[in-house]
Coordinates of C-alpha atoms and ligand atoms in Angstrom, one line a residue:
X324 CA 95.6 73.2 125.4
X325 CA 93.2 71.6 127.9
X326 CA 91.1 68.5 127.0
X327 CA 88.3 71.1 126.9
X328 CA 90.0 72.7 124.0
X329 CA 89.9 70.2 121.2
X330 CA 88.0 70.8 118.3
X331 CA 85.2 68.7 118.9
X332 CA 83.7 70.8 122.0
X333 CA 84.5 73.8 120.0
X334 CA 82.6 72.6 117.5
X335 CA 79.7 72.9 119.6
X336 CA 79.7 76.5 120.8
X337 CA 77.0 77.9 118.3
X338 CA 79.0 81.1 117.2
X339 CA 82.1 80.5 116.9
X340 CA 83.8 83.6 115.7
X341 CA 86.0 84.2 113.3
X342 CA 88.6 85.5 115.6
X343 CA 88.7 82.3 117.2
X344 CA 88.8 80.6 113.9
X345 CA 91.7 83.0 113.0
X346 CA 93.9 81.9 116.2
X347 CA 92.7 78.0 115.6
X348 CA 94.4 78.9 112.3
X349 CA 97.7 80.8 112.9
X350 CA 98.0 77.5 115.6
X351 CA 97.5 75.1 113.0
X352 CA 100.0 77.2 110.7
X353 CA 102.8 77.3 113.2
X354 CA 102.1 73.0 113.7
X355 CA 102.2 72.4 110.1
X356 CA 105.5 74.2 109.7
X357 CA 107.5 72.8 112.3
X358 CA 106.0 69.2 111.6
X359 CA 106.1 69.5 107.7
X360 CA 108.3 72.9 107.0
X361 CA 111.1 69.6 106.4
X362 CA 109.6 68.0 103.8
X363 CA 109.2 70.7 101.1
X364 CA 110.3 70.0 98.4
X365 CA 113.9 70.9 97.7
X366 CA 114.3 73.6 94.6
X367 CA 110.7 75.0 95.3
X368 CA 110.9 78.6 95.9
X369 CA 109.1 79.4 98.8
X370 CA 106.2 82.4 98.2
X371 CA 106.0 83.1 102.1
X372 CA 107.9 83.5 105.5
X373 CA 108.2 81.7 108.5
X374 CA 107.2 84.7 110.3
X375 CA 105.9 88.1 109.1
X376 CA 107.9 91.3 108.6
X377 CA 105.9 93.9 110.4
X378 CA 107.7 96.6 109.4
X379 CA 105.8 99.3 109.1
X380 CA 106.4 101.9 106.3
X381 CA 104.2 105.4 107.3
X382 CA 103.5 108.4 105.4
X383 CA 101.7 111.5 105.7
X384 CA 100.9 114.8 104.7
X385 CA 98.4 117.3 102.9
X386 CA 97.9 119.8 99.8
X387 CA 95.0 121.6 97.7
X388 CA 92.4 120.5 101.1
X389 CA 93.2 117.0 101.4
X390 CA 94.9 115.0 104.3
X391 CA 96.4 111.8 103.3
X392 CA 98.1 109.1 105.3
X393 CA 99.5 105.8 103.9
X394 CA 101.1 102.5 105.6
X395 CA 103.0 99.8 103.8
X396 CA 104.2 96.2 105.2
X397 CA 105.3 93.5 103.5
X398 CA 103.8 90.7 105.6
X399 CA 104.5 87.2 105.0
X400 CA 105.4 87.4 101.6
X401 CA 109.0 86.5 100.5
X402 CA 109.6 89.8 98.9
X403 CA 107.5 93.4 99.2
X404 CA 106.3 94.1 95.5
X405 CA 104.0 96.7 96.8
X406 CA 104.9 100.4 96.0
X407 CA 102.9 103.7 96.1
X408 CA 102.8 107.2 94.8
X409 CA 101.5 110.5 96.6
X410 CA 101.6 113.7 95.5
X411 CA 99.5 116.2 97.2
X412 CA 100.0 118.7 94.8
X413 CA 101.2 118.4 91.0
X414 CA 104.0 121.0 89.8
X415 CA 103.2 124.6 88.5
X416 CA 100.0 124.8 86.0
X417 CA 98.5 121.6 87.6
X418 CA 99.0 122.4 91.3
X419 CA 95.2 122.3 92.1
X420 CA 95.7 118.3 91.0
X421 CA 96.5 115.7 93.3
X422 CA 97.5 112.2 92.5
X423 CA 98.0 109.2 94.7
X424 CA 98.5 105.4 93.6
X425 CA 99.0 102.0 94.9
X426 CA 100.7 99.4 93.0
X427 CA 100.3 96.0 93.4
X428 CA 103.6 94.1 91.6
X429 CA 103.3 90.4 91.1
X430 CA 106.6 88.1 89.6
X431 CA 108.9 90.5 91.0
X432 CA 109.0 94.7 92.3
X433 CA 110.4 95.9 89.3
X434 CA 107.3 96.8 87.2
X435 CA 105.7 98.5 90.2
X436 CA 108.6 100.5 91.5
X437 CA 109.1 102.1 88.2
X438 CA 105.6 102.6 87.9
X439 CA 105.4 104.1 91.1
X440 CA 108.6 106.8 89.9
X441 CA 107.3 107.2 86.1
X442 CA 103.6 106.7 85.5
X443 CA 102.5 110.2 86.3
X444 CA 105.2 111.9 84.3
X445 CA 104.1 109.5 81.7
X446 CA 100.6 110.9 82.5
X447 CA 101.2 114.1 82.9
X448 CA 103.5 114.4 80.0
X449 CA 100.2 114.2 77.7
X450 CA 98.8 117.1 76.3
X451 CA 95.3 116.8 77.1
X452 CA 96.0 116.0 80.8
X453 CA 98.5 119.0 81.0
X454 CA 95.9 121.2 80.3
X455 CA 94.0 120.3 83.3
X456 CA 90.8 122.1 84.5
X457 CA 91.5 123.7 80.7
X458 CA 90.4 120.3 78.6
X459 CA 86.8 118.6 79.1
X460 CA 86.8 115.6 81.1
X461 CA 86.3 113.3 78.5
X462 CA 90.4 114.9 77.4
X463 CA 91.6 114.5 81.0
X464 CA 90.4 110.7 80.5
X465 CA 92.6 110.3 77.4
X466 CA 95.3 111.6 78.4
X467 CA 95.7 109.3 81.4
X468 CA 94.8 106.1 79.4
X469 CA 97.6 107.6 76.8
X470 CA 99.9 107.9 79.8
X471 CA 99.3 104.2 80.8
X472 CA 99.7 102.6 77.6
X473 CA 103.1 104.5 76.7
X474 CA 104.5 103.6 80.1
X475 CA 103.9 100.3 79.0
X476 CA 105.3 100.3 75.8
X477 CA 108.2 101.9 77.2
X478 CA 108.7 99.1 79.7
X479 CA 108.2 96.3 76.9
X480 CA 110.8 98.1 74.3
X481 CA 113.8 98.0 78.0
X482 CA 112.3 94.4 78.8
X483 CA 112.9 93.4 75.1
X484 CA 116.7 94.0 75.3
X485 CA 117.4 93.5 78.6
X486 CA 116.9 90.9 81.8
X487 CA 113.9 92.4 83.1
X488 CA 112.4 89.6 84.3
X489 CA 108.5 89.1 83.3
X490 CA 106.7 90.7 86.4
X491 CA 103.9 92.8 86.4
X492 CA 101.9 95.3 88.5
X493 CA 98.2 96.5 89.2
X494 CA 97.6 100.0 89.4
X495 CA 94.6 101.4 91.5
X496 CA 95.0 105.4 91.4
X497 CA 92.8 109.0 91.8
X498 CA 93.6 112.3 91.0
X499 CA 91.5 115.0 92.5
X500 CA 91.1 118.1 90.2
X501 CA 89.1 120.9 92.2
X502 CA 86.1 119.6 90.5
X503 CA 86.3 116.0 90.0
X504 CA 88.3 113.2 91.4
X505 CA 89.3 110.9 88.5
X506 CA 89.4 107.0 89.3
X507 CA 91.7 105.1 87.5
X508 CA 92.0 100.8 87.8
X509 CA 94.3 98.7 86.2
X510 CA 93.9 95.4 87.9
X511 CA 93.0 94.0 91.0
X512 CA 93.8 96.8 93.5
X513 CA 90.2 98.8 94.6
X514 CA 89.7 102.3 95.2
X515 CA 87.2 103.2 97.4
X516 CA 84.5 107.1 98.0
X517 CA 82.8 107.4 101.0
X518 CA 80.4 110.6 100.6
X519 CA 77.7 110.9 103.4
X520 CA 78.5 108.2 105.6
X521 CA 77.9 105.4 102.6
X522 CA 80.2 103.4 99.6
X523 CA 79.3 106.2 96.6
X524 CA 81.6 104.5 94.5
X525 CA 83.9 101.9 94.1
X526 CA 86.2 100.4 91.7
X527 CA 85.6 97.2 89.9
X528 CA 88.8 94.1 90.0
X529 CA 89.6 93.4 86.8
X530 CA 89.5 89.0 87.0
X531 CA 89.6 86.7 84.5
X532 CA 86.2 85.6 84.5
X533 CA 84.3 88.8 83.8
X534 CA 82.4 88.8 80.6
X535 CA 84.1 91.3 78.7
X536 CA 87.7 90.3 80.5
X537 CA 87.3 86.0 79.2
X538 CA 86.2 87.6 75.8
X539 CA 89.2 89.6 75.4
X540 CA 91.3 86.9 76.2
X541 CA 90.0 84.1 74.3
X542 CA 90.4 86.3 70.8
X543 CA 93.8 87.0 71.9
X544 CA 94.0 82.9 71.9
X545 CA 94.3 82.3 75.7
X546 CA 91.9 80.3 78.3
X547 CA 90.9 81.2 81.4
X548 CA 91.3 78.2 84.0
X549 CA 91.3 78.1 87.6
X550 CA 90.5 81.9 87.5
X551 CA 93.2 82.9 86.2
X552 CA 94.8 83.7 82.3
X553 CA 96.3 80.8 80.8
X554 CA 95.8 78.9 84.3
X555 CA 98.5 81.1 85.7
X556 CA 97.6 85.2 86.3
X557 CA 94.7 85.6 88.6
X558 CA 94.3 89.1 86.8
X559 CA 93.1 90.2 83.5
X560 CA 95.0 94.0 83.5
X561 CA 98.5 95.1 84.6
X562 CA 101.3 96.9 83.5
X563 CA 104.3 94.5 82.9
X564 CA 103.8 91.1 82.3
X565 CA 105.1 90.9 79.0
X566 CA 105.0 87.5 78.4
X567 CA 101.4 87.5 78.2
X568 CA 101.4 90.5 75.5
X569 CA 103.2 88.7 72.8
X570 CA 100.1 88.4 70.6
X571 CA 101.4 90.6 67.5
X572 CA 98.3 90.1 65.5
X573 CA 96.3 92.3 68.1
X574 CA 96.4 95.3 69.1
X575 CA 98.1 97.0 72.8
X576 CA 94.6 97.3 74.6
X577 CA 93.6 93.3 72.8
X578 CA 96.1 91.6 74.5
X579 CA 95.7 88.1 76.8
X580 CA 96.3 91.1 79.7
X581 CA 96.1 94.5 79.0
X582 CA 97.6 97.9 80.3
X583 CA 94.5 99.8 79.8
X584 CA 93.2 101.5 82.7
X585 CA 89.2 102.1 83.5
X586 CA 88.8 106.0 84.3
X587 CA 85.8 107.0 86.3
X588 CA 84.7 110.8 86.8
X589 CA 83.1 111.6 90.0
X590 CA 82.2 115.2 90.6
X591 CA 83.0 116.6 93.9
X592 CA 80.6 117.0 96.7
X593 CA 80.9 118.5 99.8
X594 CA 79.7 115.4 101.3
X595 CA 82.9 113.5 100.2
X596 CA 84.4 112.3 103.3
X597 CA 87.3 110.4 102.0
X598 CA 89.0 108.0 99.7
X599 CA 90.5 104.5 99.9
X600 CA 93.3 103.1 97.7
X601 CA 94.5 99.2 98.5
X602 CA 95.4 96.3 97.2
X603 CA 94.1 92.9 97.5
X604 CA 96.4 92.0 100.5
X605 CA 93.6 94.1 102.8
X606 CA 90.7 94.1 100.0
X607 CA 90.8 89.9 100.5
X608 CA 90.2 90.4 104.3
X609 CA 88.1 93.3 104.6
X610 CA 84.8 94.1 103.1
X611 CA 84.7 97.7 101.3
X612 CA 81.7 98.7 103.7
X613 CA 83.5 97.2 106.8
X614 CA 86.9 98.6 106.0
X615 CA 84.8 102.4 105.3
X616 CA 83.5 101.5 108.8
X617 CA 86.4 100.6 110.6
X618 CA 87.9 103.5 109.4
X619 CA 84.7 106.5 110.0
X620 CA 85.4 105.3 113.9
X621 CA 89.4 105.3 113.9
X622 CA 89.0 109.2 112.5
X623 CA 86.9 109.6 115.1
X624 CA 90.0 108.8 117.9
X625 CA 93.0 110.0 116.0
X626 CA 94.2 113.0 113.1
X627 CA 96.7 111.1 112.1
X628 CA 96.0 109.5 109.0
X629 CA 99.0 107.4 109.2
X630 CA 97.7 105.8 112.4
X631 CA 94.6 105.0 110.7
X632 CA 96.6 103.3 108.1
X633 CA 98.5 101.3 110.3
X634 CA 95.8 99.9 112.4
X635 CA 94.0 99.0 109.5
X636 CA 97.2 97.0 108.2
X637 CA 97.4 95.2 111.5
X638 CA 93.7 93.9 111.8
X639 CA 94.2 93.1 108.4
X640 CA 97.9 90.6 109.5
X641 CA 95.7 89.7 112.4
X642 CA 92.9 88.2 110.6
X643 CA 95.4 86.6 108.1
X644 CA 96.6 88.4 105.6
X645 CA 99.3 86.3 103.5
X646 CA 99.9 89.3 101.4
X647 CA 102.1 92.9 101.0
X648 CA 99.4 95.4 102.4
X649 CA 99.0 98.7 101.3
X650 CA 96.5 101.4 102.0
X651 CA 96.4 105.5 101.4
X652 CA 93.4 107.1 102.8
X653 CA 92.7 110.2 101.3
X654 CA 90.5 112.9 103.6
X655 CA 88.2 115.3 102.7
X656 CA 87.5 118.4 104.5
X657 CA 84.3 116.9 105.2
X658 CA 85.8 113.6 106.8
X659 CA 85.0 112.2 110.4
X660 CA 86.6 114.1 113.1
X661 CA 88.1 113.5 116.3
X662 CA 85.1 113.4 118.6
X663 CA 85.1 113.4 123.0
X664 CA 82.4 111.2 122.9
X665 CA 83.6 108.6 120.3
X666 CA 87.2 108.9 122.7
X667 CA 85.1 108.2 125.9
X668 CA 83.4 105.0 124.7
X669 CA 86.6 104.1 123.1
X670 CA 88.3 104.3 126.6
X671 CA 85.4 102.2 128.5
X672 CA 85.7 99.5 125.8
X673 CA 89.4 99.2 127.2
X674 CA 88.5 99.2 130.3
X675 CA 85.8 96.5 129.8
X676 CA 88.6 94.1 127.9
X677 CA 90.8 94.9 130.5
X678 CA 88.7 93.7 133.0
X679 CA 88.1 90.3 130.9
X680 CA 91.6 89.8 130.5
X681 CA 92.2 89.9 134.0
X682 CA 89.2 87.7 135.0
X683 CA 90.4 85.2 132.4
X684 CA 93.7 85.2 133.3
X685 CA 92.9 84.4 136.9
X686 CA 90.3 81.9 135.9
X687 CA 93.1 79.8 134.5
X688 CA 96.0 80.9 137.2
X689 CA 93.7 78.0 139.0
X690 CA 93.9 75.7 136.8
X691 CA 97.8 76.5 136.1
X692 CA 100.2 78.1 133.6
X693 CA 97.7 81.2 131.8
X694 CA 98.8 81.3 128.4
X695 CA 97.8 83.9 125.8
X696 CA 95.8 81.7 123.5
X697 CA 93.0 80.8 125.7
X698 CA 93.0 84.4 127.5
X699 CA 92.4 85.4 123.4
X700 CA 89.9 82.0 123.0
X701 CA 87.5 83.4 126.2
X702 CA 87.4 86.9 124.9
X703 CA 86.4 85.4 121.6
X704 CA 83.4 83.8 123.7
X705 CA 82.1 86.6 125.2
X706 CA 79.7 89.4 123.9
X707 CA 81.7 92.7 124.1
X708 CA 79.8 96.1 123.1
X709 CA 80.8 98.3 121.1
X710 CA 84.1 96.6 119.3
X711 CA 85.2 99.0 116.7
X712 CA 82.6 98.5 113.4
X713 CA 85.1 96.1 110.5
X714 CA 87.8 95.5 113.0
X715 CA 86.0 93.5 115.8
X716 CA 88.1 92.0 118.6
X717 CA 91.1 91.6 115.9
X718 CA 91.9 95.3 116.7
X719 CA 92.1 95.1 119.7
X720 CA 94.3 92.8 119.8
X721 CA 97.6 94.5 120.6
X722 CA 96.4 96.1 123.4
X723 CA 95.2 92.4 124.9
X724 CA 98.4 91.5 124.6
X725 CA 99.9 94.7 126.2
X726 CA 98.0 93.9 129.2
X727 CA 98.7 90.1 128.9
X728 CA 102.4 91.0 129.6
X729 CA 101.5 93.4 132.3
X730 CA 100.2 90.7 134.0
X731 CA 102.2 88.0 133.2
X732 CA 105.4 90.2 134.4
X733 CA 103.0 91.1 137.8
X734 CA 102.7 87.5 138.2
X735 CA 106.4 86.8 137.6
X736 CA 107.8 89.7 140.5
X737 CA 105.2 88.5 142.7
X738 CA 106.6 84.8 142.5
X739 CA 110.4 86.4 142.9
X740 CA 109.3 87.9 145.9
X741 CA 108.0 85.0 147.3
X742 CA 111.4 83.0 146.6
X743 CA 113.3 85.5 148.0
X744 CA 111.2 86.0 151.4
Ligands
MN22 MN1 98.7 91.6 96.4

């Protein structure tokens, strides 16, 4: 970095964005690790990579009118306790029913990638959910708070006599009956409607400090400090974490953190546009309104659902997400579609950061070496139209790169062919 670089003069540019912040960041990451990554301590397990595994997992399909798409990565984490479910369309008698879930493991994957194979036969193995569009609401309800609590029980009776390790897992989960979709949150995770271009509903994160979360806790004999139960579980409801149900003298659903689900009914509108499951790896980064934004423009440019769901993931990386990501969108018939328009402005914003990147990049050929950072740091600077709603100039950031390396490897043949002349 050049002299004009250091923090002091960017201190003084009134709007510094938070893009630039982001890359000030990652920099300041990389520095610390290679200057300190030494000195931690020995027998400290570390929770987070050097670098991120970008491995993407994708997923899509449809069933009973819906489209869904879902994307997975593990990030920067150590381990990927994320895991998902998605069924489009439940077996005979219930085929009308769709299900689709996102779990959220902490302490380990093995709570969430047996939820993710088990909960909705658990569900579904209760009477008054069998019956679907046969039982009232208020049964359908039951029967998937039954479900939850005897997959639960289940898992605590193996985890008693066996090594099963104490982790845990979140649960955010819908399942769309032709007449209602059904919202169902254990945890932290956050569903999300979108129904006429605005947030109709969203789920609320089950922390600590709520009210009627502390409450619970304190009568089962536990504190909440730092956020978190006991000073150590920065949620208040999960499936697993055994070691904080051990209070015999109260009941399954009064424990320090309890299984129960909150089940919402929404009936179904033909304004629905579409659904969003996460968990806190993008919710932490992403607004609900921005990330229903981001994604009313990106189903504008593409059908794919699992493109969506992987450009989402990436902003998300980009603006620092520590966490597993995962997302499943959900579309209704009624959802944003591909537009000419929308793919024409799309295409003149490229061509707009195109331009900039090349103006930039010579800018500082005449000053010496161009390196990606600042060509990133002067886009930051300037006021570009139209950047995607949510993501901003963080997703758009592959394809500055791509054309970074176009014109880096331009730069490079040009030199060889001036050596060899
Ligand atoms: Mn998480």
């Amino acid at each position: 970095m050049g002299d004009s670089d250091t923090p002091e003069s960017l201190a003084v540019v009134p709007q510094l964005t938070t893009f630039v912040r982001q890359v000030v960041k990652e920099t300041e990451r990389m520095i610390s690790y290679f200057f300190k990554g030494e000195e931690e301590e020995e027998g400290v397990v570390a929770s987070h990579l050097e670098r991120p595994v970008t491995f993407l997992e994708r997923e899509g399909g449809s069933g009973n009118g819906l489209r869904y798409g879902l994307g997975a990565m593990q990030g920067w984490r150590v381990e990927m306790e994320d895991a998902h479910t998605a069924v489009p369309s439940l077996p005979p008698a219930l085929d009308s029913w769709s299900f689709f879930a996102v779990y959220d493991g902490h302490g380990g994957s093995r709570v969430a990638r047996y939820c993710s194979e088990h909960l909705l036969r658990h569900v579904r193995g209760n009477w008054d959910f069998s019956r679907g569009g046969q039982a009232s609401v208020e049964k359908v309800k039951r029967g998937i708070r039954a479900g939850f609590l005897q997959i639960d029980s289940r898992m605590q009776r193996v985890w008693r006599f066996t090594s099963w390790g104490c982790s845990g897992s979140t649960v955010v989960a819908v399942t769309v009956s032709p007449t209602h979709v059904y919202f169902i949150n254990c945890g932290d995770s956050r569903a999300v409607l979108r129904r006429a271009g605005g947030t109709h509903f969203y789920t609320e994160d089950h922390k600590p400090f709520l009210p009627r979360e502390h409450e619970r806790i304190r009568r089962a004999g536990g504190t909440v400090t730092l956020q978190r139960v006991n000073g150590s579980l920065a949620v208040s409801r999960a499936l697993g974490d055994f070691n904080f149900k051990a209070a015999e003298w109260r009941s399954q659903t009064e424990q320090l953190v309890s299984p129960e689900p909150e089940v919402y009914e929404i009936e179904r509108s033909d304004k629905d546009q579409f659904i969003i499951l996460a968990c806190d790896g993008i919710w932490d980064i992403i607004s609900n309104e921005d990330l229903c934004q981001f994604v009313s423009s990106r189903l504008q440019l593409t059908d794919s659902l699992e493109e969506v769901c992987s450009q989402v993931i990436h902003v998300c990386l980009y603006k620092g997400s520590r966490d597993n990501m995962s997302i499943i969108l959900i579309c209704f018939p009624n959802a944003p579609k591909v537009s000419e328009e929308a793919i024409l402005r799309e295409e003149e914003l490229n061509a707009h950061i195109e331009q900039k990147v090349i103006e930039s990049f010579k800018q500082q050929l005449e000053d010496g070496e161009p390196n990606l950072f600042d060509v990133m740091q002067s886009l930051a600077m300037e006021e570009i139209p139209n950047l995607p709603p949510g993501g901003g100039l963080s997703s758009k950031r592959d394809f500055i790169i791509d054309v970074y390396k176009r014109l880096k490897d331009e730069q490079k043949n040009s030199r060889d062919s001036e050596e060899s002349r």
